[in-house]
PDB file of C-alpha atoms in Angstrom:
ATOM      1  CA  MET A 134       0.000   0.000   0.000  1.00 49.00           C
ATOM      2  CA  ASN A 135       1.539   3.284  -1.132  1.00 49.00           C
ATOM      3  CA  HIS A 136      -0.362   6.418  -0.177  1.00 51.00           C
ATOM      4  CA  ALA A 137       0.757  10.024  -0.666  1.00 55.00           C
ATOM      5  CA  LYS A 138      -0.060  10.606   3.025  1.00 74.00           C
ATOM      6  CA  PRO A 139       0.216   8.122   5.902  1.00 90.00           C
ATOM      7  CA  LEU A 140      -2.945   6.068   6.368  1.00 92.00           C
ATOM      8  CA  ASN A 141      -3.396   7.087  10.002  1.00 92.00           C
ATOM      9  CA  LEU A 142      -3.362  10.811   9.102  1.00 93.00           C
ATOM     10  CA  ILE A 143      -5.959  10.294   6.373  1.00 94.00           C
ATOM     11  CA  ILE A 144      -8.183   8.374   8.814  1.00 95.00           C
ATOM     12  CA  GLU A 145      -7.692  11.021  11.497  1.00 95.00           C
ATOM     13  CA  GLY A 146      -8.653  13.807   9.089  1.00 95.00           C
ATOM     14  CA  ALA A 147     -11.691  11.907   7.820  1.00 95.00           C
ATOM     15  CA  LEU A 148     -12.949  11.213  11.348  1.00 96.00           C
ATOM     16  CA  LEU A 149     -12.452  14.843  12.355  1.00 94.00           C
ATOM     17  CA  ALA A 150     -14.317  16.092   9.277  1.00 94.00           C
ATOM     18  CA  SER A 151     -17.189  13.605   9.378  1.00 93.00           C
ATOM     19  CA  GLU A 152     -20.389  14.403  11.244  1.00 91.00           C
ATOM     20  CA  ASN A 153     -21.269  10.697  11.390  1.00 92.00           C
ATOM     21  CA  PRO A 154     -19.376   7.552  12.370  1.00 95.00           C
ATOM     22  CA  LEU A 155     -17.373   5.976   9.536  1.00 96.00           C
ATOM     23  CA  SER A 156     -17.415   2.230   8.934  1.00 96.00           C
ATOM     24  CA  LEU A 157     -14.294   0.362   7.841  1.00 96.00           C
ATOM     25  CA  GLN A 158     -15.798   0.287   4.337  1.00 95.00           C
ATOM     26  CA  ASP A 159     -16.423   4.065   4.416  1.00 95.00           C
ATOM     27  CA  ILE A 160     -12.762   4.607   5.277  1.00 96.00           C
ATOM     28  CA  ALA A 161     -11.552   2.170   2.599  1.00 95.00           C
ATOM     29  CA  ASN A 162     -13.737   3.975   0.045  1.00 94.00           C
ATOM     30  CA  LEU A 163     -11.740   7.171   0.604  1.00 93.00           C
ATOM     31  CA  PHE A 164      -9.065   5.626  -1.595  1.00 90.00           C
ATOM     32  CA  ASP A 165      -9.424   5.339  -5.371  1.00 83.00           C
ATOM     33  CA  GLU A 166      -6.680   2.766  -5.714  1.00 82.00           C
ATOM     34  CA  ASN A 167      -4.508   0.816  -3.316  1.00 85.00           C
ATOM     35  CA  LYS A 168      -7.399   0.575  -0.856  1.00 90.00           C
ATOM     36  CA  PRO A 169      -6.172  -0.413   2.593  1.00 93.00           C
ATOM     37  CA  SER A 170      -7.505  -3.652   4.026  1.00 93.00           C
ATOM     38  CA  LYS A 171      -9.890  -3.601   6.971  1.00 94.00           C
ATOM     39  CA  ASN A 172      -7.072  -4.998   9.091  1.00 95.00           C
ATOM     40  CA  GLU A 173      -4.731  -2.159   8.044  1.00 95.00           C
ATOM     41  CA  ILE A 174      -7.426   0.377   8.910  1.00 96.00           C
ATOM     42  CA  LYS A 175      -7.994  -1.215  12.335  1.00 96.00           C
ATOM     43  CA  LYS A 176      -4.232  -1.163  13.011  1.00 96.00           C
ATOM     44  CA  ALA A 177      -4.048   2.513  12.017  1.00 95.00           C
ATOM     45  CA  ILE A 178      -6.966   3.341  14.346  1.00 96.00           C
ATOM     46  CA  ASP A 179      -5.282   1.417  17.181  1.00 96.00           C
ATOM     47  CA  ALA A 180      -2.050   3.350  16.526  1.00 95.00           C
ATOM     48  CA  LEU A 181      -3.948   6.649  16.581  1.00 96.00           C
ATOM     49  CA  ASN A 182      -5.627   5.745  19.880  1.00 96.00           C
ATOM     50  CA  ASN A 183      -2.235   4.783  21.261  1.00 96.00           C
ATOM     51  CA  ASN A 184      -0.985   8.256  20.285  1.00 95.00           C
ATOM     52  CA  TYR A 185      -4.031   9.811  21.981  1.00 96.00           C
ATOM     53  CA  LYS A 186      -3.390   8.170  25.377  1.00 95.00           C
ATOM     54  CA  ASN A 187      -2.424  11.514  26.931  1.00 94.00           C
ATOM     55  CA  HIS A 188      -5.042  13.525  25.056  1.00 95.00           C
ATOM     56  CA  SER A 189      -8.625  14.424  25.928  1.00 93.00           C
ATOM     57  CA  PHE A 190     -10.086  12.647  22.883  1.00 94.00           C
ATOM     58  CA  GLU A 191     -10.171   9.157  21.393  1.00 95.00           C
ATOM     59  CA  ILE A 192     -11.584   7.131  18.530  1.00 96.00           C
ATOM     60  CA  ILE A 193     -14.415   4.847  19.592  1.00 95.00           C
ATOM     61  CA  ASN A 194     -16.238   2.087  17.750  1.00 95.00           C
ATOM     62  CA  VAL A 195     -20.036   2.404  17.802  1.00 94.00           C
ATOM     63  CA  ALA A 196     -22.723   0.530  15.865  1.00 93.00           C
ATOM     64  CA  SER A 197     -22.322   2.603  12.676  1.00 92.00           C
ATOM     65  CA  GLY A 198     -18.533   2.698  12.710  1.00 95.00           C
ATOM     66  CA  PHE A 199     -15.755   4.773  14.211  1.00 97.00           C
ATOM     67  CA  ARG A 200     -15.867   8.352  15.467  1.00 95.00           C
ATOM     68  CA  MET A 201     -13.713  10.766  17.425  1.00 95.00           C
ATOM     69  CA  GLN A 202     -15.030  12.052  20.703  1.00 92.00           C
ATOM     70  CA  VAL A 203     -13.955  13.618  23.950  1.00 90.00           C
ATOM     71  CA  LYS A 204     -12.975  11.070  26.595  1.00 91.00           C
ATOM     72  CA  LYS A 205     -15.105  10.576  29.669  1.00 88.00           C
ATOM     73  CA  GLY A 206     -13.913  12.774  32.491  1.00 87.00           C
ATOM     74  CA  TYR A 207     -13.787  15.956  30.419  1.00 87.00           C
ATOM     75  CA  ASP A 208     -17.553  16.409  30.138  1.00 77.00           C
ATOM     76  CA  ASN A 209     -17.679  18.816  33.091  1.00 79.00           C
ATOM     77  CA  TRP A 210     -15.811  21.388  31.008  1.00 83.00           C
ATOM     78  CA  ILE A 211     -17.084  20.472  27.547  1.00 81.00           C
ATOM     79  CA  SER A 212     -20.733  20.608  28.631  1.00 74.00           C
ATOM     80  CA  LYS A 213     -20.326  24.347  29.293  1.00 76.00           C
ATOM     81  CA  LEU A 214     -19.830  24.882  25.549  1.00 78.00           C
ATOM     82  CA  ASN A 215     -23.148  23.353  24.564  1.00 66.00           C
ATOM     83  CA  LYS A 216     -25.587  24.507  27.216  1.00 61.00           C
ATOM     84  CA  GLN A 217     -28.608  24.335  24.924  1.00 53.00           C
ATOM     85  CA  SER A 218     -27.794  20.764  23.862  1.00 53.00           C
ATOM     86  CA  SER A 219     -28.153  19.353  27.371  1.00 55.00           C
ATOM     87  CA  THR A 220     -31.739  18.365  26.677  1.00 69.00           C
ATOM     88  CA  ARG A 221     -33.702  16.994  29.587  1.00 80.00           C
ATOM     89  CA  TYR A 222     -36.141  14.240  28.754  1.00 86.00           C
ATOM     90  CA  SER A 223     -39.276  13.430  30.698  1.00 88.00           C
ATOM     91  CA  LYS A 224     -39.433  10.321  32.832  1.00 88.00           C
ATOM     92  CA  ALA A 225     -42.157   8.948  30.514  1.00 92.00           C
ATOM     93  CA  PHE A 226     -39.896   9.520  27.485  1.00 93.00           C
ATOM     94  CA  LEU A 227     -36.958   7.734  29.122  1.00 91.00           C
ATOM     95  CA  GLU A 228     -39.088   4.852  30.428  1.00 92.00           C
ATOM     96  CA  THR A 229     -40.569   4.338  26.963  1.00 95.00           C
ATOM     97  CA  LEU A 230     -37.117   4.319  25.360  1.00 95.00           C
ATOM     98  CA  VAL A 231     -35.759   1.886  27.968  1.00 94.00           C
ATOM     99  CA  ILE A 232     -38.683  -0.509  27.467  1.00 94.00           C
ATOM    100  CA  ILE A 233     -38.184  -0.474  23.699  1.00 96.00           C
ATOM    101  CA  ALA A 234     -34.418  -0.983  24.062  1.00 96.00           C
ATOM    102  CA  TYR A 235     -34.677  -3.927  26.462  1.00 95.00           C
ATOM    103  CA  LYS A 236     -37.864  -5.641  25.243  1.00 94.00           C
ATOM    104  CA  GLN A 237     -37.738  -5.041  21.477  1.00 95.00           C
ATOM    105  CA  PRO A 238     -39.545  -5.559  19.289  1.00 96.00           C
ATOM    106  CA  VAL A 239     -42.540  -4.234  21.248  1.00 96.00           C
ATOM    107  CA  THR A 240     -45.896  -2.681  20.496  1.00 96.00           C
ATOM    108  CA  ARG A 241     -47.297   0.459  22.051  1.00 95.00           C
ATOM    109  CA  GLY A 242     -49.685  -1.810  23.947  1.00 94.00           C
ATOM    110  CA  ASP A 243     -46.735  -3.769  25.380  1.00 94.00           C
ATOM    111  CA  ILE A 244     -45.164  -0.507  26.567  1.00 95.00           C
ATOM    112  CA  GLU A 245     -48.437   0.609  28.152  1.00 94.00           C
ATOM    113  CA  GLU A 246     -48.824  -2.748  29.898  1.00 93.00           C
ATOM    114  CA  ILE A 247     -45.301  -2.537  31.351  1.00 92.00           C
ATOM    115  CA  ARG A 248     -45.597   1.142  32.381  1.00 91.00           C
ATOM    116  CA  GLY A 249     -49.180   0.797  33.600  1.00 92.00           C
ATOM    117  CA  VAL A 250     -50.256   4.004  31.834  1.00 93.00           C
ATOM    118  CA  ALA A 251     -51.042   5.114  28.295  1.00 92.00           C
ATOM    119  CA  VAL A 252     -48.108   6.155  26.108  1.00 92.00           C
ATOM    120  CA  ASN A 253     -48.331   9.674  24.759  1.00 92.00           C
ATOM    121  CA  PRO A 254     -48.195   9.297  20.943  1.00 92.00           C
ATOM    122  CA  GLN A 255     -45.881  12.328  20.804  1.00 93.00           C
ATOM    123  CA  ILE A 256     -43.201  10.355  22.670  1.00 94.00           C
ATOM    124  CA  ILE A 257     -43.231   7.651  19.983  1.00 95.00           C
ATOM    125  CA  ARG A 258     -43.217  10.322  17.240  1.00 94.00           C
ATOM    126  CA  ASN A 259     -40.246  12.079  18.868  1.00 94.00           C
ATOM    127  CA  LEU A 260     -38.282   8.838  19.196  1.00 96.00           C
ATOM    128  CA  ILE A 261     -38.948   8.082  15.523  1.00 96.00           C
ATOM    129  CA  GLU A 262     -38.039  11.671  14.557  1.00 94.00           C
ATOM    130  CA  PHE A 263     -34.740  11.360  16.467  1.00 94.00           C
ATOM    131  CA  GLU A 264     -34.244   8.113  14.512  1.00 95.00           C
ATOM    132  CA  TRP A 265     -33.687   6.269  17.794  1.00 96.00           C
ATOM    133  CA  ILE A 266     -36.514   3.823  17.066  1.00 97.00           C
ATOM    134  CA  LYS A 267     -38.266   2.539  13.966  1.00 97.00           C
ATOM    135  CA  VAL A 268     -41.169   0.326  12.974  1.00 96.00           C
ATOM    136  CA  VAL A 269     -39.768  -3.134  12.225  1.00 96.00           C
ATOM    137  CA  GLY A 270     -42.997  -4.953  11.444  1.00 94.00           C
ATOM    138  CA  HIS A 271     -46.500  -5.634  12.678  1.00 94.00           C
ATOM    139  CA  LYS A 272     -47.654  -8.066  15.362  1.00 92.00           C
ATOM    140  CA  GLU A 273     -49.933 -10.844  14.109  1.00 92.00           C
ATOM    141  CA  THR A 274     -52.803  -9.908  16.411  1.00 91.00           C
ATOM    142  CA  PRO A 275     -56.066  -8.058  15.755  1.00 92.00           C
ATOM    143  CA  GLY A 276     -55.334  -4.553  14.509  1.00 91.00           C
ATOM    144  CA  LYS A 277     -51.790  -5.593  13.535  1.00 94.00           C
ATOM    145  CA  PRO A 278     -50.046  -3.078  15.849  1.00 94.00           C
ATOM    146  CA  GLU A 279     -46.629  -1.751  14.877  1.00 95.00           C
ATOM    147  CA  LEU A 280     -43.559  -3.425  16.358  1.00 96.00           C
ATOM    148  CA  LEU A 281     -40.953  -0.917  17.535  1.00 97.00           C
ATOM    149  CA  ALA A 282     -37.201  -1.437  17.904  1.00 97.00           C
ATOM    150  CA  THR A 283     -34.102   0.712  18.334  1.00 97.00           C
ATOM    151  CA  THR A 284     -31.824   1.819  15.484  1.00 96.00           C
ATOM    152  CA  LYS A 285     -28.092   2.162  14.884  1.00 94.00           C
ATOM    153  CA  LYS A 286     -28.504   5.884  15.529  1.00 94.00           C
ATOM    154  CA  PHE A 287     -29.774   5.015  19.047  1.00 95.00           C
ATOM    155  CA  LEU A 288     -26.700   2.853  19.621  1.00 94.00           C
ATOM    156  CA  ASP A 289     -24.402   5.572  18.269  1.00 92.00           C
ATOM    157  CA  TYR A 290     -25.959   8.293  20.439  1.00 90.00           C
ATOM    158  CA  PHE A 291     -25.479   6.225  23.589  1.00 90.00           C
ATOM    159  CA  ASN A 292     -21.954   5.048  22.600  1.00 89.00           C
ATOM    160  CA  LEU A 293     -22.998   1.422  22.200  1.00 92.00           C
ATOM    161  CA  LYS A 294     -21.643  -1.009  19.637  1.00 93.00           C
ATOM    162  CA  SER A 295     -24.569  -3.406  20.074  1.00 93.00           C
ATOM    163  CA  LEU A 296     -27.575  -3.985  22.344  1.00 94.00           C
ATOM    164  CA  SER A 297     -25.472  -6.409  24.380  1.00 93.00           C
ATOM    165  CA  ASP A 298     -23.523  -3.341  25.575  1.00 92.00           C
ATOM    166  CA  LEU A 299     -26.604  -1.993  27.387  1.00 92.00           C
ATOM    167  CA  PRO A 300     -26.115  -1.943  31.154  1.00 88.00           C
ATOM    168  CA  PRO A 301     -28.164  -4.398  33.196  1.00 85.00           C
ATOM    169  CA  PRO A 302     -31.615  -2.914  33.918  1.00 78.00           C
ATOM    170  CA  SER A 303     -30.797  -2.875  37.636  1.00 76.00           C
ATOM    171  CA  GLU A 304     -28.093  -0.238  36.976  1.00 74.00           C
ATOM    172  CA  LEU A 305     -30.442   2.221  35.280  1.00 69.00           C
ATOM    173  CA  GLU A 306     -31.443   5.476  36.918  1.00 65.00           C
ATOM    174  CA  LEU A 307     -34.398   7.070  35.155  1.00 55.00           C
ATOM    175  CA  GLU A 308     -33.943  10.649  36.225  1.00 50.00           C
ATOM    176  CA  ALA A 309     -35.346  13.290  33.913  1.00 46.00           C
TER     177      ALA A 309
END
């Protein structure tokens, strides 16, 4: 592999410039010829993270690919930059999202049965609008209710590579 610039610098620049996580294939597609292998890309990312050991940022692997982000422990300072982005969600919103994440695929009726109260349709609409959940089918019962499940964007937002990375339900604190 002969690139005009070192592979790790190209990857670093791409991750800094991208608004979304980049998959190994996305990174390989940056090259017209002499595409690096997935293994070479992984090694370059590992080398970059090794270089970042004493920095406040790192490259993490989430469901949609790799992205750069500030390391945990610096959020106290960084959060002051984005005051309006520290959105607070209602307890009903968070409970609904947690039920979908842990019990998916579920219907609105399933969520209502678990919560013991009706689900505000706006909560479901907001979760779909955020692209954190989607309709994945219909339950074979009268009325054929929609089945809801989480998306890759949900995993990415919460820094998860897969649903198996969710904490045990006993560790959750649903504070709005």
